[in-house]
PDB file of C-alpha atoms in Angstrom:
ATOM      1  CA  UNK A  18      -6.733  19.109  -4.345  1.00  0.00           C
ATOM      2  CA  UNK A  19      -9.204  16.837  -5.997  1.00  0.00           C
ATOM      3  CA  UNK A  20      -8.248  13.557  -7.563  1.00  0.00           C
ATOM      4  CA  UNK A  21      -9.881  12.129 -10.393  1.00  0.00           C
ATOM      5  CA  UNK A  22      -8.934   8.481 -11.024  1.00  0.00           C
ATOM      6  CA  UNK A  23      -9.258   5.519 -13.803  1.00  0.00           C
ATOM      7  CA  UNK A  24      -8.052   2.160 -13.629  1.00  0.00           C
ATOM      8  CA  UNK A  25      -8.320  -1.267 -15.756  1.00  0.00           C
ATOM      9  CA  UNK A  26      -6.750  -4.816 -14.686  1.00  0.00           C
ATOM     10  CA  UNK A  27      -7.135  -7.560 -16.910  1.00  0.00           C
ATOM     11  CA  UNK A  28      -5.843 -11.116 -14.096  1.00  0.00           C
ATOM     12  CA  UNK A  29      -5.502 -14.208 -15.544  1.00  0.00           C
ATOM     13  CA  UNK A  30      -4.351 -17.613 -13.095  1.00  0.00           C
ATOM     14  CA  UNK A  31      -4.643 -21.247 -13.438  1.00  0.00           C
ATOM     15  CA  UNK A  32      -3.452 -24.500 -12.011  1.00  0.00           C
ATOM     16  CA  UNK A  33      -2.408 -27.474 -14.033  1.00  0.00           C
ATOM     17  CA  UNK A  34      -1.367 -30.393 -12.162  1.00  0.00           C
ATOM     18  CA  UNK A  35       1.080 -32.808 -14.153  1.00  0.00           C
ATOM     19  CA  UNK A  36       1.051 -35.297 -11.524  1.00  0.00           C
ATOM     20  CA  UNK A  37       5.132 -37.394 -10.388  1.00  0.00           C
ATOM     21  CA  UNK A  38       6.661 -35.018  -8.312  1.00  0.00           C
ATOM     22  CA  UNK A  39       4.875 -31.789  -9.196  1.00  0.00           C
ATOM     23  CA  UNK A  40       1.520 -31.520  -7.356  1.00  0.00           C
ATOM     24  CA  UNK A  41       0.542 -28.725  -8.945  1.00  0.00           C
ATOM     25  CA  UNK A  42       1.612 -25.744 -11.098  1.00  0.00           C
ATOM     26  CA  UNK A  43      -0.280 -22.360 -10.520  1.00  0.00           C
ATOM     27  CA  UNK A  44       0.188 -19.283 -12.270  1.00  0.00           C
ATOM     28  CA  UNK A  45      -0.975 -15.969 -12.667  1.00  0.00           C
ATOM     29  CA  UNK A  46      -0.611 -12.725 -14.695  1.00  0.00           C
ATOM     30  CA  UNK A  47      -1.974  -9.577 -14.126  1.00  0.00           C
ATOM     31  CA  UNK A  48      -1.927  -5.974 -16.341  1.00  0.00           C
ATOM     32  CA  UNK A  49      -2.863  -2.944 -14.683  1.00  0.00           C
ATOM     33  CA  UNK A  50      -3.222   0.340 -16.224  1.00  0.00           C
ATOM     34  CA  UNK A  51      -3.682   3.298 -13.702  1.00  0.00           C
ATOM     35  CA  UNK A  52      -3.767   7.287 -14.344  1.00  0.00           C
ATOM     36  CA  UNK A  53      -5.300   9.889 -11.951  1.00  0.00           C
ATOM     37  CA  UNK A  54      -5.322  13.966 -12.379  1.00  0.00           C
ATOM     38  CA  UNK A  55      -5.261  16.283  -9.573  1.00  0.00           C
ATOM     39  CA  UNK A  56      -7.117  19.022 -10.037  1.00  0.00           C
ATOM     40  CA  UNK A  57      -5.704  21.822  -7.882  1.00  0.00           C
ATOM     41  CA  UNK A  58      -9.373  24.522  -9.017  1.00  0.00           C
ATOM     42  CA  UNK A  59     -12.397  22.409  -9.365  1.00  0.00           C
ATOM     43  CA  UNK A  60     -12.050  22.085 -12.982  1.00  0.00           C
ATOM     44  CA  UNK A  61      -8.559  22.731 -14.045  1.00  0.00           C
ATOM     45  CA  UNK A  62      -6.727  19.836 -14.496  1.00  0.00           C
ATOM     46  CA  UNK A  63      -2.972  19.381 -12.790  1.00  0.00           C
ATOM     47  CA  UNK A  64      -0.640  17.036 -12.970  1.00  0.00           C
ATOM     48  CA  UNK A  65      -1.181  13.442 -14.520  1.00  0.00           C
ATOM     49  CA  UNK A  66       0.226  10.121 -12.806  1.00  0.00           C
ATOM     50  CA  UNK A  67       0.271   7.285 -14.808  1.00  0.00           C
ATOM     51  CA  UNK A  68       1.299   3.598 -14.085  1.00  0.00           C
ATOM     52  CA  UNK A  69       1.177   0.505 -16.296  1.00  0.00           C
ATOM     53  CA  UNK A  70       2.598  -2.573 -16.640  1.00  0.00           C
ATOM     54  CA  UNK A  71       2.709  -6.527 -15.798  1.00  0.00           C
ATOM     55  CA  UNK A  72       2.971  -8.540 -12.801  1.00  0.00           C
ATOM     56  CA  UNK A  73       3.323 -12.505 -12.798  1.00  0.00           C
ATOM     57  CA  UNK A  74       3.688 -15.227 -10.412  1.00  0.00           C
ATOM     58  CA  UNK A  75       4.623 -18.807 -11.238  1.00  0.00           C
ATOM     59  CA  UNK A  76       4.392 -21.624  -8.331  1.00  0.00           C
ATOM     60  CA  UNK A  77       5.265 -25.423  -8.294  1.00  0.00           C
ATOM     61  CA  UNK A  78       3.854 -27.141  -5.204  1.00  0.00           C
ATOM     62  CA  UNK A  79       5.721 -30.355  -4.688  1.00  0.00           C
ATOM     63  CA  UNK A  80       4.574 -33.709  -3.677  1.00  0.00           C
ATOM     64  CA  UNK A  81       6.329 -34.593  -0.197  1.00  0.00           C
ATOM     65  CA  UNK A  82       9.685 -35.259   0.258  1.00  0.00           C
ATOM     66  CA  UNK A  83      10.473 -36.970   3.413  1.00  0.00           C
ATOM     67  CA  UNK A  84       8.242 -34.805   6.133  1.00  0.00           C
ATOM     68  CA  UNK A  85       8.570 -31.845   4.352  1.00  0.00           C
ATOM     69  CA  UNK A  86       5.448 -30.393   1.999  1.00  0.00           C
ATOM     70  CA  UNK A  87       6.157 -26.622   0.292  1.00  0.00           C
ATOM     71  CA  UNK A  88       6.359 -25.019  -2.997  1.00  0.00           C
ATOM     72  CA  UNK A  89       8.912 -23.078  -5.186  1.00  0.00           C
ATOM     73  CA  UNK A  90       8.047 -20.150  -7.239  1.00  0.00           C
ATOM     74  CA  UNK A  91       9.745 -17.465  -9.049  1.00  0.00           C
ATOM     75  CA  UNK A  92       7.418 -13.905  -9.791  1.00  0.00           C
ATOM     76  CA  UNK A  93       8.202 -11.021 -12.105  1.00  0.00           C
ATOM     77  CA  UNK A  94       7.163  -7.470 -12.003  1.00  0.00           C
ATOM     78  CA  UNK A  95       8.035  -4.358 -14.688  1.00  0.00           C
ATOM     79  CA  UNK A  96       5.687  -1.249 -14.808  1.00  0.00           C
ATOM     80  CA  UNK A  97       6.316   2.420 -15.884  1.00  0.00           C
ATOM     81  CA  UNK A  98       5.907   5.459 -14.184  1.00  0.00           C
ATOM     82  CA  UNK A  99       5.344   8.838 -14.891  1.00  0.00           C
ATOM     83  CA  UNK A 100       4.199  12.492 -13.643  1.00  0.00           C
ATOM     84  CA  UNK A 101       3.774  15.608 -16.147  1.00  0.00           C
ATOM     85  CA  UNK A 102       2.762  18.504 -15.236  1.00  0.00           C
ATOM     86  CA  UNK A 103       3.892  22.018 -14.425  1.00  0.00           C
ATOM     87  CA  UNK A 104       3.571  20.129 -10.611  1.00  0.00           C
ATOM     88  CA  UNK A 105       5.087  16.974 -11.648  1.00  0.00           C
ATOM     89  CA  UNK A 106       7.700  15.818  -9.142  1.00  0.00           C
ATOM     90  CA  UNK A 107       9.030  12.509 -10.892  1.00  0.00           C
ATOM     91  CA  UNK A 108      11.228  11.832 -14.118  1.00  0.00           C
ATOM     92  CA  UNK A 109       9.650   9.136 -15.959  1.00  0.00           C
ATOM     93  CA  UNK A 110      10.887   5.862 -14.416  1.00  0.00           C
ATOM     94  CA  UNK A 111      10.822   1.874 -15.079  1.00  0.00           C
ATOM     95  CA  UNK A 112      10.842  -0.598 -12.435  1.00  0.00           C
ATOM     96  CA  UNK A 113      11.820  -4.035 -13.074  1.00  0.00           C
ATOM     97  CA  UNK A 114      12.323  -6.970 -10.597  1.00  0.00           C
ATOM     98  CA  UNK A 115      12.310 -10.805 -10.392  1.00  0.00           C
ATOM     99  CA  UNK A 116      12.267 -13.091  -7.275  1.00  0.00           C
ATOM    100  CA  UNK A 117      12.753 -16.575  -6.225  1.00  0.00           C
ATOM    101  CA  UNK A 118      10.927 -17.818  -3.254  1.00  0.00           C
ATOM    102  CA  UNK A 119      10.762 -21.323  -1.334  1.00  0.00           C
ATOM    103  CA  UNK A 120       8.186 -22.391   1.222  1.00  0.00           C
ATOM    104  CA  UNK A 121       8.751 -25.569   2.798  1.00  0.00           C
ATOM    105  CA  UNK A 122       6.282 -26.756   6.090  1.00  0.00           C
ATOM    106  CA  UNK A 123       6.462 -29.951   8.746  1.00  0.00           C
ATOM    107  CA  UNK A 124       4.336 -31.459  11.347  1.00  0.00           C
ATOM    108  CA  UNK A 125       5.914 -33.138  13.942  1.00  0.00           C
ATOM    109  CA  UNK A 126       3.180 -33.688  16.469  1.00  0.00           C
ATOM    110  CA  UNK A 127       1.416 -31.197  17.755  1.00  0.00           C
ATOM    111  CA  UNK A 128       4.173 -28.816  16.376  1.00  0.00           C
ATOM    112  CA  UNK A 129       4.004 -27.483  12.947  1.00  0.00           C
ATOM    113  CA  UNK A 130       7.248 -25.988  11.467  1.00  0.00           C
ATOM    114  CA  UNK A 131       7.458 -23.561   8.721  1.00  0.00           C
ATOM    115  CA  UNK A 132      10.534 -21.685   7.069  1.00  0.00           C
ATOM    116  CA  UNK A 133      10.419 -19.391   3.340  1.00  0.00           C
ATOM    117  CA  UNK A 134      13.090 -17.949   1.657  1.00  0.00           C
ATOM    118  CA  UNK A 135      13.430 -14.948  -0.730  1.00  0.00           C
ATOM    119  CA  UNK A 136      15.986 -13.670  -3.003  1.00  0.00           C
ATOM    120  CA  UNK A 137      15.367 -10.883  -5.542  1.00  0.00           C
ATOM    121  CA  UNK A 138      17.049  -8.435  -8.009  1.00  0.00           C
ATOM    122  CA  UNK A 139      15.270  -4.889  -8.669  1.00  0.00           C
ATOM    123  CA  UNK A 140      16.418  -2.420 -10.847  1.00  0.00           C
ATOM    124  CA  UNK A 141      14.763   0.809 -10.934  1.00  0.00           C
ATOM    125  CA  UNK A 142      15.905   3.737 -13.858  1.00  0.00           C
ATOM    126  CA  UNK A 143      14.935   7.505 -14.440  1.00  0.00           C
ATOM    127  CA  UNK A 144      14.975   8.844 -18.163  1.00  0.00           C
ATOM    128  CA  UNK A 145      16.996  12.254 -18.888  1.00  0.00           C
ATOM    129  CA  UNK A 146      14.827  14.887 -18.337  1.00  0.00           C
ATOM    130  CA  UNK A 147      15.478  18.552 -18.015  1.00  0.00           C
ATOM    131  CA  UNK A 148      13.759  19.095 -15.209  1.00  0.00           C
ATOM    132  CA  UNK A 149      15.616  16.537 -12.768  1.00  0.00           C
ATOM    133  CA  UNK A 150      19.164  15.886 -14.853  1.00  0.00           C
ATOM    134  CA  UNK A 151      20.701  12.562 -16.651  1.00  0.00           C
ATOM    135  CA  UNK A 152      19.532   9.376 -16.591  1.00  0.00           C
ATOM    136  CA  UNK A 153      19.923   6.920 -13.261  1.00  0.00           C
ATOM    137  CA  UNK A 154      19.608   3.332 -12.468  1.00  0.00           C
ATOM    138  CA  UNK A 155      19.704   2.098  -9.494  1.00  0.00           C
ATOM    139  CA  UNK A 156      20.351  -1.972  -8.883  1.00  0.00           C
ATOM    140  CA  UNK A 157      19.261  -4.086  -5.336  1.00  0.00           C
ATOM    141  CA  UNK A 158      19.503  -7.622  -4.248  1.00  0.00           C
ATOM    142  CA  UNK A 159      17.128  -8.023  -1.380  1.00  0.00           C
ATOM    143  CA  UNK A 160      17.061 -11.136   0.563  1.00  0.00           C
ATOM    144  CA  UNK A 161      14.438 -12.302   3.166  1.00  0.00           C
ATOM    145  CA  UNK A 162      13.731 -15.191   5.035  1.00  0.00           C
ATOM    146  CA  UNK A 163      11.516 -16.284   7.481  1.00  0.00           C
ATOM    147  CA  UNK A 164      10.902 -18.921  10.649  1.00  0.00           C
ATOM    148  CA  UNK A 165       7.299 -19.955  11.893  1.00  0.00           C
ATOM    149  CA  UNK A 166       5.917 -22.687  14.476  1.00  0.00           C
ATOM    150  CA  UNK A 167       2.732 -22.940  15.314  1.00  0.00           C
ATOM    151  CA  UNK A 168       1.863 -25.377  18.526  1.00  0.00           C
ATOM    152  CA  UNK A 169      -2.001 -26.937  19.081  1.00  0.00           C
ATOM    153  CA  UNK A 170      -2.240 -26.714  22.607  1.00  0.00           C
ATOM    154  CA  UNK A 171      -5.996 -28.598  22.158  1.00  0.00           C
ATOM    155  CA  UNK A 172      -8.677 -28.842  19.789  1.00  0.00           C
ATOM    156  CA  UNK A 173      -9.477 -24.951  20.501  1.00  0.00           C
ATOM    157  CA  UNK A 174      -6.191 -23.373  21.096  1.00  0.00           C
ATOM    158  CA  UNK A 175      -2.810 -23.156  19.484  1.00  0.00           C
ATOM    159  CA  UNK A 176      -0.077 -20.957  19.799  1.00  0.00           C
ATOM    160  CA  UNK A 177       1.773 -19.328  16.915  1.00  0.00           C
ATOM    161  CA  UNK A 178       5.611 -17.763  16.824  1.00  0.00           C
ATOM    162  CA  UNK A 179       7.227 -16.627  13.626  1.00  0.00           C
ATOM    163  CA  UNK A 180      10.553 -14.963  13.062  1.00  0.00           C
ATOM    164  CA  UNK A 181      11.371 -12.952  10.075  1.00  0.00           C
ATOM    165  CA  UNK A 182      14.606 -10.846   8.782  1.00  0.00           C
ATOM    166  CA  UNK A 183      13.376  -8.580   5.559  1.00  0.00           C
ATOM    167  CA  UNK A 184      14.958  -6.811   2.612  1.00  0.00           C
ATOM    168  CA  UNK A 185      13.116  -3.921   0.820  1.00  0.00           C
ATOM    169  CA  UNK A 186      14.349  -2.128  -2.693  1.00  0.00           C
ATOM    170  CA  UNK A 187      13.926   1.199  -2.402  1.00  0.00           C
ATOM    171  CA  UNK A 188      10.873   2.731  -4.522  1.00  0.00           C
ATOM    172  CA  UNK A 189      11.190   5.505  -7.513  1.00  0.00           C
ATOM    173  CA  UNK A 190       9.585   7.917  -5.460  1.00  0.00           C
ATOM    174  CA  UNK A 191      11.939   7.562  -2.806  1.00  0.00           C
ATOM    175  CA  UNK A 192      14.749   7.392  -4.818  1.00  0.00           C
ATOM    176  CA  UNK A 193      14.350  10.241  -7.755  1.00  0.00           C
ATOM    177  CA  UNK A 194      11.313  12.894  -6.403  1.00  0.00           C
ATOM    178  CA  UNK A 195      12.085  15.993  -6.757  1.00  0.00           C
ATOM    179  CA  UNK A 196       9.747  18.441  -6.799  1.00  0.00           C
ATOM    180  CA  UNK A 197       5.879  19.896  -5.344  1.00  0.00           C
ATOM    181  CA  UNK A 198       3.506  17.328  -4.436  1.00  0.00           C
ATOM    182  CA  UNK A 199       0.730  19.248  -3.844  1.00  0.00           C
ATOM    183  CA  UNK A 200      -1.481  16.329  -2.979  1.00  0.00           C
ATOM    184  CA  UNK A 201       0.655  15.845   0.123  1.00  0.00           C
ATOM    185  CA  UNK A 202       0.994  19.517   0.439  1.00  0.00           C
ATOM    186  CA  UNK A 203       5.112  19.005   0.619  1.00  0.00           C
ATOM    187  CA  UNK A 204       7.855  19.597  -1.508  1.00  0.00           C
ATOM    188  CA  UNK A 205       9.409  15.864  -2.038  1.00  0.00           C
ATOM    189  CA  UNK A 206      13.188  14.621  -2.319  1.00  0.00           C
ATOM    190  CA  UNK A 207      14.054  11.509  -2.951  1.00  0.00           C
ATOM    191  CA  UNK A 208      18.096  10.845  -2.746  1.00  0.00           C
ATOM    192  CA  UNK A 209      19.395   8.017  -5.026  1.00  0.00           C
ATOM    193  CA  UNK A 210      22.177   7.051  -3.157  1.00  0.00           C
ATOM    194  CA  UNK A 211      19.959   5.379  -0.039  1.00  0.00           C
ATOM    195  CA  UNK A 212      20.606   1.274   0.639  1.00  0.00           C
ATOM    196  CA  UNK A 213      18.383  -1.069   1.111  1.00  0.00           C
ATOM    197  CA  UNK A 214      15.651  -1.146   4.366  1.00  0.00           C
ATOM    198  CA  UNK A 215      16.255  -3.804   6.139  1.00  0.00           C
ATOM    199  CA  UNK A 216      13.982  -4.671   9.220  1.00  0.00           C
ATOM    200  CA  UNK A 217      13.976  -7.892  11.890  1.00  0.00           C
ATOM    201  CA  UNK A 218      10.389  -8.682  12.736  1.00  0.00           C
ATOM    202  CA  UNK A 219       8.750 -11.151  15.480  1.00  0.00           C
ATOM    203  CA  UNK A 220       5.282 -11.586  16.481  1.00  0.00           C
ATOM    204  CA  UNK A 221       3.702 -13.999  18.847  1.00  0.00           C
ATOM    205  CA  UNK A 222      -0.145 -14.698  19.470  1.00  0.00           C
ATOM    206  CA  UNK A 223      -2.732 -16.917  21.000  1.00  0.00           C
ATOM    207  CA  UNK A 224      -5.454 -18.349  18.292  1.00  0.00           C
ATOM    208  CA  UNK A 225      -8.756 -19.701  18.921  1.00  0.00           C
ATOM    209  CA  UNK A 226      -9.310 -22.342  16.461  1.00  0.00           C
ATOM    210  CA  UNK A 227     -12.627 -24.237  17.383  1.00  0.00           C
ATOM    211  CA  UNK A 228     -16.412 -23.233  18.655  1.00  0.00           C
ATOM    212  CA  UNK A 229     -18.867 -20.946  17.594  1.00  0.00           C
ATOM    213  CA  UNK A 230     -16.442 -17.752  18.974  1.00  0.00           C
ATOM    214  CA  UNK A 231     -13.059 -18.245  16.296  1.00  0.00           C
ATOM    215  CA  UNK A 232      -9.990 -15.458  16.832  1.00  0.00           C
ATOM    216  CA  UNK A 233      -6.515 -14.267  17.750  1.00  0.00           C
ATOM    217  CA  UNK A 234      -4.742 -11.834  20.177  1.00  0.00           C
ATOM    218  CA  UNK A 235      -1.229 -10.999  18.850  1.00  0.00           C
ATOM    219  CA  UNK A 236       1.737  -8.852  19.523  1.00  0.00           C
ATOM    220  CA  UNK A 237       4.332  -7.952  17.683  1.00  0.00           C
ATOM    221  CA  UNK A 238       7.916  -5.996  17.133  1.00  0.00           C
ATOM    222  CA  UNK A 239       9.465  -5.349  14.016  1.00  0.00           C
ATOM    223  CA  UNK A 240      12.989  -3.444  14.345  1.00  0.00           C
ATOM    224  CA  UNK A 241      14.383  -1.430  11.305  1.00  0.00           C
ATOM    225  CA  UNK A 242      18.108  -0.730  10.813  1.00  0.00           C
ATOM    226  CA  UNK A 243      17.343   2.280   8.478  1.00  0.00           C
ATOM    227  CA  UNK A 244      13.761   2.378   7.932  1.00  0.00           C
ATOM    228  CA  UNK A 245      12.989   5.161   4.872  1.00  0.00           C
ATOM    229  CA  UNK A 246      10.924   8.084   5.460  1.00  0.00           C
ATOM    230  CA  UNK A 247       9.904  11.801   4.896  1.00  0.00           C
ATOM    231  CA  UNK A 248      11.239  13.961   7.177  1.00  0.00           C
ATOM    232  CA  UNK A 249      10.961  17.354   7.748  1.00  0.00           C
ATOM    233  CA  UNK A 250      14.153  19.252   6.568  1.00  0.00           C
ATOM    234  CA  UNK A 251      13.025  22.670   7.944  1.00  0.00           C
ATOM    235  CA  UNK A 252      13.157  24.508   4.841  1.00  0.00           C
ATOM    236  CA  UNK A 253      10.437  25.488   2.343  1.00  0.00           C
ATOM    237  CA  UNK A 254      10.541  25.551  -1.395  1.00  0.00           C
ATOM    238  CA  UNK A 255      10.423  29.294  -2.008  1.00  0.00           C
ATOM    239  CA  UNK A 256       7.547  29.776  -3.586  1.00  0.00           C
ATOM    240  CA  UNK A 257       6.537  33.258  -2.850  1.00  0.00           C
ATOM    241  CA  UNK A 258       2.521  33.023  -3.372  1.00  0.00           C
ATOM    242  CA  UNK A 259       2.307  29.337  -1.928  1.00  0.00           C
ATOM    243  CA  UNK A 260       5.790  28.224   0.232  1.00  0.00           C
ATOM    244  CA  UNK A 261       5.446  24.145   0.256  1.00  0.00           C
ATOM    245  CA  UNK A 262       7.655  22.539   3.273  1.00  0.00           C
ATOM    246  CA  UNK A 263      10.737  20.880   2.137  1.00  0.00           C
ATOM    247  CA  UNK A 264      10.356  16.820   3.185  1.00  0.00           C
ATOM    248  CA  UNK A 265      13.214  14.665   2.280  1.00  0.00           C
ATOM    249  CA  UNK A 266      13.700  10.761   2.046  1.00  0.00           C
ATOM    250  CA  UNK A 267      16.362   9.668   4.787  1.00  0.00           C
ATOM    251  CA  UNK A 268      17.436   6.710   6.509  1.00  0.00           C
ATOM    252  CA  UNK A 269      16.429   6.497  10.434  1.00  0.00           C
ATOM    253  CA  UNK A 270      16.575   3.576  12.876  1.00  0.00           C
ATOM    254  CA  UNK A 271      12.976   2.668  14.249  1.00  0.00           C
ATOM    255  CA  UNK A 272      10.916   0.223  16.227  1.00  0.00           C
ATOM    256  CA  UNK A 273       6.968  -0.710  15.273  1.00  0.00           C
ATOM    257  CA  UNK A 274       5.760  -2.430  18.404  1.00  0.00           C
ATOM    258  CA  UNK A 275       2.069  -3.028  18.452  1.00  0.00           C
ATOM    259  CA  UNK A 276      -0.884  -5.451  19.454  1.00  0.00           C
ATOM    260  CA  UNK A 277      -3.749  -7.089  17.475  1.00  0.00           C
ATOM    261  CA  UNK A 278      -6.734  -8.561  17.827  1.00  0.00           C
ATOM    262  CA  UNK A 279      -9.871 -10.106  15.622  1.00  0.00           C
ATOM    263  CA  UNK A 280     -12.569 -12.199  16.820  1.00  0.00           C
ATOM    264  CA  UNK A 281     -15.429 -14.708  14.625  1.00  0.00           C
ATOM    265  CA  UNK A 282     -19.034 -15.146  16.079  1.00  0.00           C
ATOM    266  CA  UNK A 283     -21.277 -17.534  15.111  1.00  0.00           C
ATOM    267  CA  UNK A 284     -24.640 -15.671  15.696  1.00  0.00           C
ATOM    268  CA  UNK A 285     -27.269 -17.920  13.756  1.00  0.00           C
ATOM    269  CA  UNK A 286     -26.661 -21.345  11.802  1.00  0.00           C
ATOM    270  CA  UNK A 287     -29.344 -23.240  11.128  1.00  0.00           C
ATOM    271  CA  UNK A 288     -31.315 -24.420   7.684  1.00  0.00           C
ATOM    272  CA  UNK A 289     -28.189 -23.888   5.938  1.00  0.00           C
ATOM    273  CA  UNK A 290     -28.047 -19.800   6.524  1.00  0.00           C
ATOM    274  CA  UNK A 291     -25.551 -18.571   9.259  1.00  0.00           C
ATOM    275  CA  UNK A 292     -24.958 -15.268  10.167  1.00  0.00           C
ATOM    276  CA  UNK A 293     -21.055 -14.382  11.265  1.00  0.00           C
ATOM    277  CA  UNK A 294     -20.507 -10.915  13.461  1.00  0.00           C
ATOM    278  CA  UNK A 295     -16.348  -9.760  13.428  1.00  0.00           C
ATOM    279  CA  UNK A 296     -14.495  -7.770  14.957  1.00  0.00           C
ATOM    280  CA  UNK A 297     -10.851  -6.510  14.637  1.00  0.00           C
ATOM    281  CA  UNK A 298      -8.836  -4.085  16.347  1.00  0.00           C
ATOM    282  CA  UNK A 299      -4.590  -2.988  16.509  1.00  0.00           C
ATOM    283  CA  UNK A 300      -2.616  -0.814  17.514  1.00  0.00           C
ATOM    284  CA  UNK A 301       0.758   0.394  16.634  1.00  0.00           C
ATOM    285  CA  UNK A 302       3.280   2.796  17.861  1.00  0.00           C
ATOM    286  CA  UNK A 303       6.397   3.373  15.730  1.00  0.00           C
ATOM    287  CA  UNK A 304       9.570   5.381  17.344  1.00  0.00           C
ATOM    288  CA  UNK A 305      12.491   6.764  15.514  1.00  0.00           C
ATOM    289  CA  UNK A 306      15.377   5.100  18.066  1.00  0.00           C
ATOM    290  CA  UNK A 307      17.701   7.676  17.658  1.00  0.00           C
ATOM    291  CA  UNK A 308      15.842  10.327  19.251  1.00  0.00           C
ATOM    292  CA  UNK A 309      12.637   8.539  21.418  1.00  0.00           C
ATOM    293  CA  UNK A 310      10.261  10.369  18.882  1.00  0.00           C
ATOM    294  CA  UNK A 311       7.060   9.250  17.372  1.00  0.00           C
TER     295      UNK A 311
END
């Protein structure tokens, strides 16, 4: 399968900065519209995605209050989706969702404090179609928040720790597929009755801040309650000239553990020119915890 693929995004941001208690107001809005064909011959065209719609992000960074310096911002997404086609596997959704978020920091010595909060409602719909049944909507109210400290152990090194717990709405492909993908080579089911993913997340890593070599070594583990995913059902779609495998969106408990690395060279600086060499390397290994597997 061969994709052929067109996008346009028109951004536009800006600060203003009122002075009193309000630092500074930033904002930003961004359109984006996206369409790509897959072309299962080399010139016959297949099924046609298409995405459009709006994303904007408004941020007040206030002046400090007592030893605390931070922001508050709310950001708003809506966008369309659709995929026709004799292979299209989607009903023609809308995805809408708006958020609140706070960031708030502190120093307090060599220890610097940091906490954020998110709270957000999502609602994603299908339209009737014949090909996948009635209408749905679907409605979630994630909720994150997070803990970081970050300790200067010298001029050079510090140490960073952050805690996190994280709520994810569930995505209109997970939630409505229904049909071939051939891109993925798999027959795709979403199921509209899944929750919310919900994951607890910590990572811990040694930075070098200072000198002509700059990096961090990190590791981290982030621990999902019920993580979404394809899995394998077994089955195949019946197609008697090409079968497709039957993979299905399901809850499973899992564990991403991992290690990473980057690293900042200063190879030449002189005369105002300076040449910079990076690196950066991780690894990850995720395990469904209900069976040991990969």
């Amino acid at each position: 399968v061969r994709i052929g693929l067109e996008q346009t995004r028109y951004d536009f941001a800006g600060e203003h900065r009122p002075g009193g208690l309000v630092k500074a107001l930033r904002y930003k809005i961004g359109y984006t519209d996206y369409q790509h064909i897959e072309y299962a011959a080399e010139t016959t065209p297949g099924t046609k995605f298409s995405s459009n719609g709006f994303d904007s992000r408004i941020e007040a960074v206030h002046e400090r209050i007592g030893r605390f310096d931070g922001a508050l911002g709310v950001q708003l997404k809506r966008f369309t989706f659709s995929a026709m086609g004799a292979e299209g596997f989607l009903p023609v959704t809308a995805t809408r969702s708006a958020a609140l978020f706070l960031y708030e920091e502190t120093t307090l010595g060599p220890l610097k404090l940091s906490g954020g909060a998110r709270g957000e409602s999502v609602r994603v719909g299908a339209e009737e179609d014949p090909r996948f049944g009635d209408a749905r909507t679907r409605s979630f109210a994630p909720r994150s928040g997070s803990l970081g400290a970050l300790y200067t152990l010298s001029r050079e090194y510090a140490v960073a720790f952050s805690g996190s717990y994280t709520e994810r709405a569930l995505t209109y492909q997970e939630l409505f597929a229904n049909g071939r993908h051939l891109a993925t080579r798999a027959f795709e089911v979403g199921d509209a009755t899944l929750g919310k993913e919900r994951s607890t997340a910590f990572d811990l890593a040694l930075r070098k801040q200072a000198g002509p070599l700059t990096g961090s070594l990190g590791v981290f583990y982030n621990r999902f309650r019920d993580f979404v995913t394809l899995v394998p059902t077994g089955a195949d779609d019946g197609d008697p000239d090409h079968p497709l495998p039957v993979y299905a969106y399901r809850h499973l408990p899992a564990a991403f553990r991992g290690a990473e690395a980057t690293l900042s060279y200063i190879a030449y600086d002189r005369g105002g020119r300076r040449i910079v060499l990076e690196a950066r390397a991780d690894t990850t290994r995720a395990t469904d915890r209900s069976t040991g597997r990969p």
